[in-house]
GROMACS .gro file of C-alpha atoms in nm:
model
  320
    1MET     CA    1  -0.243  -1.000  -2.805
    2ALA     CA    2  -0.370  -1.353  -2.757
    3ARG     CA    3  -0.282  -1.529  -2.432
    4ASP     CA    4  -0.091  -1.817  -2.596
    5ARG     CA    5   0.116  -1.573  -2.802
    6TYR     CA    6   0.201  -1.375  -2.489
    7LEU     CA    7   0.310  -1.694  -2.309
    8THR     CA    8   0.525  -1.802  -2.605
    9ILE     CA    9   0.703  -1.466  -2.611
   10SER     CA   10   0.754  -1.463  -2.233
   11TRP     CA   11   0.906  -1.812  -2.240
   12ASN     CA   12   1.179  -1.690  -2.477
   13ILE     CA   13   1.278  -1.371  -2.295
   14HIS     CA   14   1.617  -1.374  -2.121
   15ILE     CA   15   1.626  -1.095  -1.864
   16SER     CA   16   1.971  -1.114  -1.705
   17ASP     CA   17   2.324  -1.086  -1.844
   18PRO     CA   18   2.449  -1.434  -1.956
   19GLU     CA   19   2.803  -1.355  -1.842
   20GLN     CA   20   2.680  -1.266  -1.494
   21ASP     CA   21   2.465  -1.582  -1.495
   22ALA     CA   22   2.777  -1.792  -1.550
   23LYS     CA   23   2.952  -1.625  -1.255
   24ASN     CA   24   2.650  -1.683  -1.033
   25ASP     CA   25   2.632  -2.050  -1.138
   26GLN     CA   26   2.991  -2.099  -1.019
   27THR     CA   27   2.880  -2.018  -0.662
   28LYS     CA   28   2.625  -2.301  -0.640
   29GLY     CA   29   2.626  -2.469  -0.302
   30THR     CA   30   2.752  -2.156  -0.124
   31PRO     CA   31   2.559  -1.880   0.061
   32GLN     CA   32   2.658  -1.635  -0.214
   33HIS     CA   33   2.455  -1.820  -0.477
   34ASP     CA   34   2.133  -1.639  -0.578
   35LYS     CA   35   1.866  -1.878  -0.705
   36LEU     CA   36   1.663  -1.588  -0.844
   37PHE     CA   37   1.952  -1.418  -1.022
   38ARG     CA   38   1.805  -1.464  -1.371
   39LEU     CA   39   1.483  -1.290  -1.262
   40LYS     CA   40   1.646  -1.019  -1.051
   41PRO     CA   41   1.607  -0.729  -1.298
   42LEU     CA   42   1.234  -0.799  -1.340
   43LEU     CA   43   1.176  -0.856  -0.967
   44ASP     CA   44   1.353  -0.531  -0.877
   45THR     CA   45   1.141  -0.341  -1.130
   46ILE     CA   46   0.818  -0.485  -0.985
   47LEU     CA   47   0.921  -0.414  -0.625
   48ILE     CA   48   1.016  -0.054  -0.706
   49ALA     CA   49   0.683  -0.003  -0.885
   50CYS     CA   50   0.488  -0.145  -0.588
   51LYS     CA   51   0.646   0.108  -0.353
   52THR     CA   52   0.640   0.401  -0.596
   53HIS     CA   53   0.274   0.413  -0.693
   54PHE     CA   54   0.108   0.367  -0.353
   55HIS     CA   55   0.193   0.424   0.013
   56PRO     CA   56   0.003   0.198   0.253
   57ARG     CA   57  -0.244   0.320   0.512
   58GLN     CA   58  -0.200   0.263   0.884
   59HIS     CA   59  -0.310  -0.102   0.906
   60ILE     CA   60  -0.089  -0.356   0.729
   61ALA     CA   61  -0.062  -0.736   0.735
   62ILE     CA   62   0.201  -1.000   0.654
   63ASP     CA   63   0.117  -1.352   0.541
   64GLU     CA   64   0.226  -1.619   0.292
   65ARG     CA   65   0.115  -1.638  -0.070
   66MET     CA   66   0.150  -1.939  -0.298
   67VAL     CA   67   0.224  -1.899  -0.671
   68ALA     CA   68   0.107  -2.223  -0.827
   69THR     CA   69   0.364  -2.453  -0.989
   70LYS     CA   70   0.484  -2.811  -0.963
   71ALA     CA   71   0.813  -2.748  -1.142
   72HIS     CA   72   1.117  -2.916  -0.987
   73THR     CA   73   1.321  -2.604  -0.910
   74GLY     CA   74   1.442  -2.670  -0.556
   75MET     CA   75   1.226  -2.378  -0.435
   76THR     CA   76   0.885  -2.544  -0.476
   77GLN     CA   77   0.699  -2.565  -0.145
   78TYR     CA   78   0.398  -2.761  -0.020
   79MET     CA   79   0.149  -2.598   0.219
   80LYS     CA   80  -0.153  -2.813   0.295
   81ALA     CA   81  -0.350  -2.530   0.459
   82LYS     CA   82  -0.347  -2.312   0.145
   83PRO     CA   83  -0.593  -2.340  -0.148
   84THR     CA   84  -0.287  -2.352  -0.378
   85LYS     CA   85  -0.085  -2.628  -0.213
   86TRP     CA   86   0.214  -2.654  -0.449
   87GLY     CA   87   0.416  -2.358  -0.570
   88PHE     CA   88   0.659  -2.082  -0.485
   89LYS     CA   89   0.609  -1.934  -0.137
   90LEU     CA   90   0.609  -1.558  -0.103
   91PHE     CA   91   0.614  -1.352   0.217
   92VAL     CA   92   0.382  -1.060   0.137
   93LEU     CA   93   0.325  -0.723   0.304
   94ALA     CA   94  -0.019  -0.589   0.209
   95ASP     CA   95  -0.245  -0.297   0.294
   96SER     CA   96  -0.531  -0.433   0.507
   97SER     CA   97  -0.788  -0.185   0.373
   98ASN     CA   98  -0.760  -0.265   0.001
   99GLY     CA   99  -0.526  -0.564  -0.040
  100TYR     CA  100  -0.252  -0.370  -0.222
  101THR     CA  101   0.080  -0.560  -0.227
  102VAL     CA  102   0.337  -0.320  -0.083
  103ASP     CA  103   0.636  -0.554  -0.075
  104PHE     CA  104   0.716  -0.925  -0.103
  105ALA     CA  105   1.005  -1.169  -0.071
  106ILE     CA  106   1.034  -1.504  -0.249
  107TYR     CA  107   1.139  -1.788  -0.021
  108THR     CA  108   1.435  -1.972  -0.174
  109GLY     CA  109   1.553  -2.176   0.125
  110LYS     CA  110   1.696  -2.153   0.475
  111SER     CA  111   2.021  -2.000   0.353
  112GLN     CA  112   1.828  -1.690   0.246
  113PHE     CA  113   1.797  -1.573   0.608
  114SER     CA  114   2.102  -1.613   0.828
  115SER     CA  115   2.042  -1.401   1.139
  116GLY     CA  116   1.989  -1.710   1.356
  117VAL     CA  117   1.674  -1.573   1.520
  118GLY     CA  118   1.430  -1.763   1.300
  119LEU     CA  119   1.267  -1.760   0.958
  120ALA     CA  120   0.950  -1.579   1.072
  121TYR     CA  121   1.147  -1.304   1.248
  122ASP     CA  122   1.375  -1.245   0.948
  123ALA     CA  123   1.087  -1.250   0.699
  124VAL     CA  124   0.898  -0.975   0.886
  125LEU     CA  125   1.201  -0.749   0.931
  126SER     CA  126   1.294  -0.790   0.564
  127LEU     CA  127   0.952  -0.652   0.465
  128VAL     CA  128   0.900  -0.387   0.734
  129ASN     CA  129   1.139  -0.111   0.631
  130PRO     CA  130   1.113   0.198   0.857
  131SER     CA  131   1.306   0.411   0.607
  132PHE     CA  132   1.020   0.357   0.359
  133LEU     CA  133   0.718   0.311   0.586
  134GLY     CA  134   0.811   0.551   0.863
  135GLY     CA  135   0.641   0.498   1.201
  136GLY     CA  136   0.295   0.473   1.349
  137TYR     CA  137   0.191   0.159   1.160
  138GLU     CA  138  -0.009  -0.130   1.305
  139LEU     CA  139   0.105  -0.471   1.179
  140TYR     CA  140  -0.111  -0.785   1.198
  141VAL     CA  141   0.036  -1.137   1.168
  142ASP     CA  142  -0.068  -1.494   1.244
  143ASN     CA  143   0.084  -1.737   1.493
  144PHE     CA  144   0.370  -1.834   1.260
  145TYR     CA  145   0.529  -1.491   1.301
  146THR     CA  146   0.425  -1.378   1.651
  147SER     CA  147   0.699  -1.372   1.914
  148PRO     CA  148   0.776  -1.135   2.204
  149LYS     CA  149   1.120  -1.051   2.062
  150LEU     CA  150   0.977  -0.956   1.721
  151PHE     CA  151   0.703  -0.741   1.874
  152MET     CA  152   0.946  -0.561   2.104
  153ASP     CA  153   1.187  -0.490   1.817
  154LEU     CA  154   0.899  -0.354   1.608
  155PHE     CA  155   0.786  -0.144   1.907
  156SER     CA  156   1.133   0.012   1.921
  157MET     CA  157   1.083   0.113   1.554
  158ASN     CA  158   0.754   0.285   1.648
  159ILE     CA  159   0.552   0.009   1.473
  160GLY     CA  160   0.280  -0.165   1.672
  161ALA     CA  161   0.201  -0.533   1.622
  162CYS     CA  162  -0.084  -0.771   1.696
  163GLY     CA  163  -0.113  -1.143   1.629
  164THR     CA  164  -0.222  -1.480   1.757
  165TYR     CA  165   0.053  -1.684   1.923
  166ARG     CA  166   0.144  -2.040   2.015
  167ASP     CA  167   0.177  -2.122   2.384
  168ASN     CA  168   0.509  -2.300   2.329
  169ARG     CA  169   0.671  -1.996   2.164
  170ARG     CA  170   0.983  -1.873   2.346
  171GLY     CA  171   0.913  -1.578   2.574
  172CYS     CA  172   0.537  -1.632   2.601
  173PRO     CA  173   0.401  -1.665   2.958
  174ARG     CA  174   0.315  -2.015   3.080
  175ILE     CA  175   0.184  -1.947   3.429
  176GLU     CA  176  -0.124  -2.095   3.587
  177ASN     CA  177  -0.294  -1.756   3.633
  178ASN     CA  178  -0.318  -1.710   3.255
  179SER     CA  179  -0.421  -2.063   3.162
  180MET     CA  180  -0.767  -2.169   3.045
  181LYS     CA  181  -0.960  -2.479   3.146
  182LYS     CA  182  -1.194  -2.678   2.926
  183LYS     CA  183  -1.485  -2.608   3.161
  184ASP     CA  184  -1.442  -2.229   3.139
  185GLU     CA  185  -1.751  -2.052   3.011
  186ARG     CA  186  -1.758  -1.911   2.660
  187GLY     CA  187  -1.647  -1.547   2.672
  188THR     CA  188  -1.400  -1.593   2.959
  189ILE     CA  189  -1.100  -1.358   2.928
  190ARG     CA  190  -0.760  -1.373   3.099
  191TRP     CA  191  -0.463  -1.148   3.031
  192ILE     CA  192  -0.109  -1.066   3.148
  193ARG     CA  193   0.081  -0.747   3.071
  194GLU     CA  194   0.461  -0.731   3.043
  195GLY     CA  195   0.560  -0.375   2.958
  196PRO     CA  196   0.408  -0.286   2.619
  197LEU     CA  197   0.313  -0.650   2.557
  198VAL     CA  198  -0.030  -0.777   2.656
  199PHE     CA  199  -0.099  -1.152   2.632
  200VAL     CA  200  -0.471  -1.230   2.614
  201LYS     CA  201  -0.654  -1.562   2.623
  202TRP     CA  202  -1.019  -1.590   2.531
  203MET     CA  203  -1.253  -1.888   2.540
  204ASP     CA  204  -1.468  -1.913   2.229
  205SER     CA  205  -1.558  -2.252   2.082
  206ARG     CA  206  -1.194  -2.321   2.172
  207GLU     CA  207  -0.913  -2.130   2.341
  208VAL     CA  208  -0.771  -1.833   2.146
  209SER     CA  209  -0.437  -1.672   2.239
  210ILE     CA  210  -0.337  -1.329   2.109
  211CYS     CA  211  -0.058  -1.080   2.180
  212SER     CA  212  -0.052  -0.705   2.110
  213THR     CA  213   0.152  -0.392   2.167
  214ILE     CA  214  -0.131  -0.170   2.041
  215HIS     CA  215  -0.454  -0.251   2.223
  216PRO     CA  216  -0.580  -0.285   2.579
  217ALA     CA  217  -0.701  -0.629   2.681
  218TYR     CA  218  -1.071  -0.541   2.694
  219GLU     CA  219  -1.279  -0.234   2.607
  220GLY     CA  220  -1.633  -0.369   2.641
  221ALA     CA  221  -1.666  -0.524   2.293
  222THR     CA  222  -1.896  -0.825   2.246
  223ALA     CA  223  -1.931  -1.102   1.992
  224ARG     CA  224  -2.262  -1.264   1.894
  225ARG     CA  225  -2.269  -1.638   1.962
  226ARG     CA  226  -2.540  -1.905   1.960
  227PHE     CA  227  -2.623  -2.100   2.277
  228LYS     CA  228  -2.859  -2.388   2.343
  229GLY     CA  229  -3.108  -2.303   2.615
  230ASN     CA  230  -3.255  -2.530   2.881
  231ASP     CA  231  -3.562  -2.584   2.663
  232GLY     CA  232  -3.346  -2.716   2.377
  233LYS     CA  233  -3.386  -2.407   2.157
  234TRP     CA  234  -3.094  -2.210   2.018
  235VAL     CA  235  -3.065  -1.845   2.118
  236THR     CA  236  -2.813  -1.575   2.019
  237ARG     CA  237  -2.654  -1.345   2.273
  238GLY     CA  238  -2.342  -1.134   2.312
  239VAL     CA  239  -2.032  -1.255   2.497
  240PRO     CA  240  -1.731  -1.041   2.602
  241CYS     CA  241  -1.462  -1.024   2.333
  242PRO     CA  242  -1.105  -0.889   2.382
  243GLN     CA  243  -1.019  -0.577   2.184
  244PRO     CA  244  -0.708  -0.732   2.016
  245ILE     CA  245  -0.925  -1.009   1.869
  246VAL     CA  246  -1.181  -0.759   1.737
  247GLU     CA  247  -0.909  -0.561   1.559
  248TYR     CA  248  -0.725  -0.875   1.443
  249ASN     CA  249  -1.036  -1.009   1.270
  250LYS     CA  250  -1.088  -0.671   1.106
  251HIS     CA  251  -0.738  -0.610   0.968
  252MET     CA  252  -0.564  -0.948   0.926
  253GLY     CA  253  -0.716  -1.032   0.587
  254GLY     CA  254  -0.508  -0.794   0.373
  255VAL     CA  255  -0.308  -1.067   0.195
  256ASP     CA  256  -0.617  -1.286   0.150
  257LEU     CA  257  -0.795  -0.991  -0.014
  258SER     CA  258  -0.492  -0.939  -0.237
  259ASP     CA  259  -0.499  -1.307  -0.344
  260GLN     CA  260  -0.869  -1.276  -0.421
  261LEU     CA  261  -0.815  -0.973  -0.645
  262ILE     CA  262  -0.529  -1.148  -0.827
  263GLN     CA  263  -0.764  -1.435  -0.919
  264TYR     CA  264  -1.007  -1.190  -1.078
  265TYR     CA  265  -0.739  -1.061  -1.316
  266THR     CA  266  -0.536  -1.373  -1.393
  267ILE     CA  267  -0.399  -1.405  -1.747
  268ARG     CA  268  -0.524  -1.764  -1.758
  269HIS     CA  269  -0.884  -1.653  -1.805
  270SER     CA  270  -1.036  -1.740  -2.142
  271THR     CA  271  -1.018  -1.460  -2.398
  272LYS     CA  272  -1.277  -1.339  -2.651
  273ARG     CA  273  -1.198  -1.291  -3.016
  274CYS     CA  274  -1.359  -1.049  -3.263
  275PRO     CA  275  -1.701  -1.155  -3.401
  276ALA     CA  276  -1.684  -1.383  -3.704
  277VAL     CA  277  -1.805  -1.251  -4.044
  278TRP     CA  278  -2.009  -1.491  -4.252
  279CYS     CA  279  -2.025  -1.474  -4.630
  280VAL     CA  280  -2.378  -1.556  -4.748
  281GLY     CA  281  -2.355  -1.430  -5.103
  282HIS     CA  282  -2.119  -1.319  -5.380
  283CYS     CA  283  -1.778  -1.179  -5.293
  284ALA     CA  284  -1.427  -1.190  -5.434
  285SER     CA  285  -1.350  -1.524  -5.276
  286CYS     CA  286  -1.670  -1.723  -5.340
  287GLU     CA  287  -1.804  -1.544  -5.654
  288SER     CA  288  -2.153  -1.484  -5.522
  289PRO     CA  289  -2.351  -1.176  -5.404
  290SER     CA  290  -2.215  -1.079  -5.065
  291ARG     CA  291  -2.353  -0.952  -4.736
  292THR     CA  292  -2.217  -1.004  -4.386
  293LEU     CA  293  -2.375  -1.142  -4.073
  294THR     CA  294  -2.212  -1.111  -3.733
  295GLY     CA  295  -2.283  -1.364  -3.460
  296ALA     CA  296  -2.554  -1.142  -3.308
  297SER     CA  297  -2.745  -1.090  -3.637
  298ILE     CA  298  -2.768  -1.455  -3.750
  299PRO     CA  299  -3.134  -1.559  -3.741
  300ALA     CA  300  -3.237  -1.756  -3.433
  301GLY     CA  301  -3.262  -2.131  -3.467
  302ARG     CA  302  -2.967  -2.168  -3.703
  303PRO     CA  303  -2.638  -2.312  -3.582
  304LYS     CA  304  -2.356  -2.055  -3.558
  305GLN     CA  305  -2.058  -2.291  -3.593
  306ALA     CA  306  -1.841  -2.269  -3.905
  307GLY     CA  307  -1.939  -2.527  -4.165
  308LEU     CA  308  -2.288  -2.586  -4.019
  309ILE     CA  309  -2.477  -2.281  -4.146
  310TRP     CA  310  -2.593  -2.451  -4.464
  311GLU     CA  311  -2.317  -2.390  -4.716
  312LYS     CA  312  -2.200  -2.054  -4.588
  313LYS     CA  313  -1.826  -1.998  -4.586
  314LEU     CA  314  -1.628  -1.814  -4.321
  315CYS     CA  315  -1.431  -1.540  -4.488
  316SER     CA  316  -1.184  -1.300  -4.334
  317LEU     CA  317  -1.257  -0.931  -4.313
  318GLN     CA  318  -0.991  -0.865  -4.576
  319ASN     CA  319  -1.195  -1.044  -4.846
  320HIS     CA  320  -1.500  -0.818  -4.807
   0.00000   0.00000   0.00000
């Protein structure tokens, strides 16, 4: 099926029950209104299929994904840090090893999550379902999601978590013993442990803060960095690197890998049609002796476009 034909058919498909749509429309402006009601049957089918055909491995990651659109739907978001800046925002749970999308939730507005703890907290708990995943998983998130309360609640579910954090996040330590100074040497490490939580700060080209309930602060790992020597020449040597940062860099890219694979198989790629058949002699349509030439067998040096190969006529396969 050609791409344009597929798009035309998809534009005219109505998935939900019109009577139920009318009832849902009457609840506009209330928390009971579902902005995705007309797509619910399709979304539920996709989500069930994602969970049915593959169970994730131990390392998983949660991040945002943008589905490109500039339609005025009331759900369109703008994220300047993403390659796709305008579109629908999805919270995605992906397998870190292969990028498989295990689960996702479409962000429709603040009324979607009403626990009062925060959007990031609710988004993670809506995707991490112990009844489906079980326990023993290691979850990696960025600084938008990381908070001590979230990590402790996940720890109580037997799910470890690791992620960078913001110093002004509620519950994060702000004491002088764990603070970095601009003059600290590259590779300097400071950490504080509070029960299962370990808060680590590391000086790289800038200060990096990370929290984990899985890893120790330091296990002897190093990172290769370039330094300028006294003679003005650049040299490369290893500097101490905290274990949470090593594992974070290794497993955080699950959703980015998933986005990359989606781009390889997008339906918006150009499609190839069957080779054209050229009539260069008699046949039923042009009353001349007939033989066929496909695009590959046309002699070199002659133009292949219709109407430019002398007086040859493009005939359909049915006429030969």
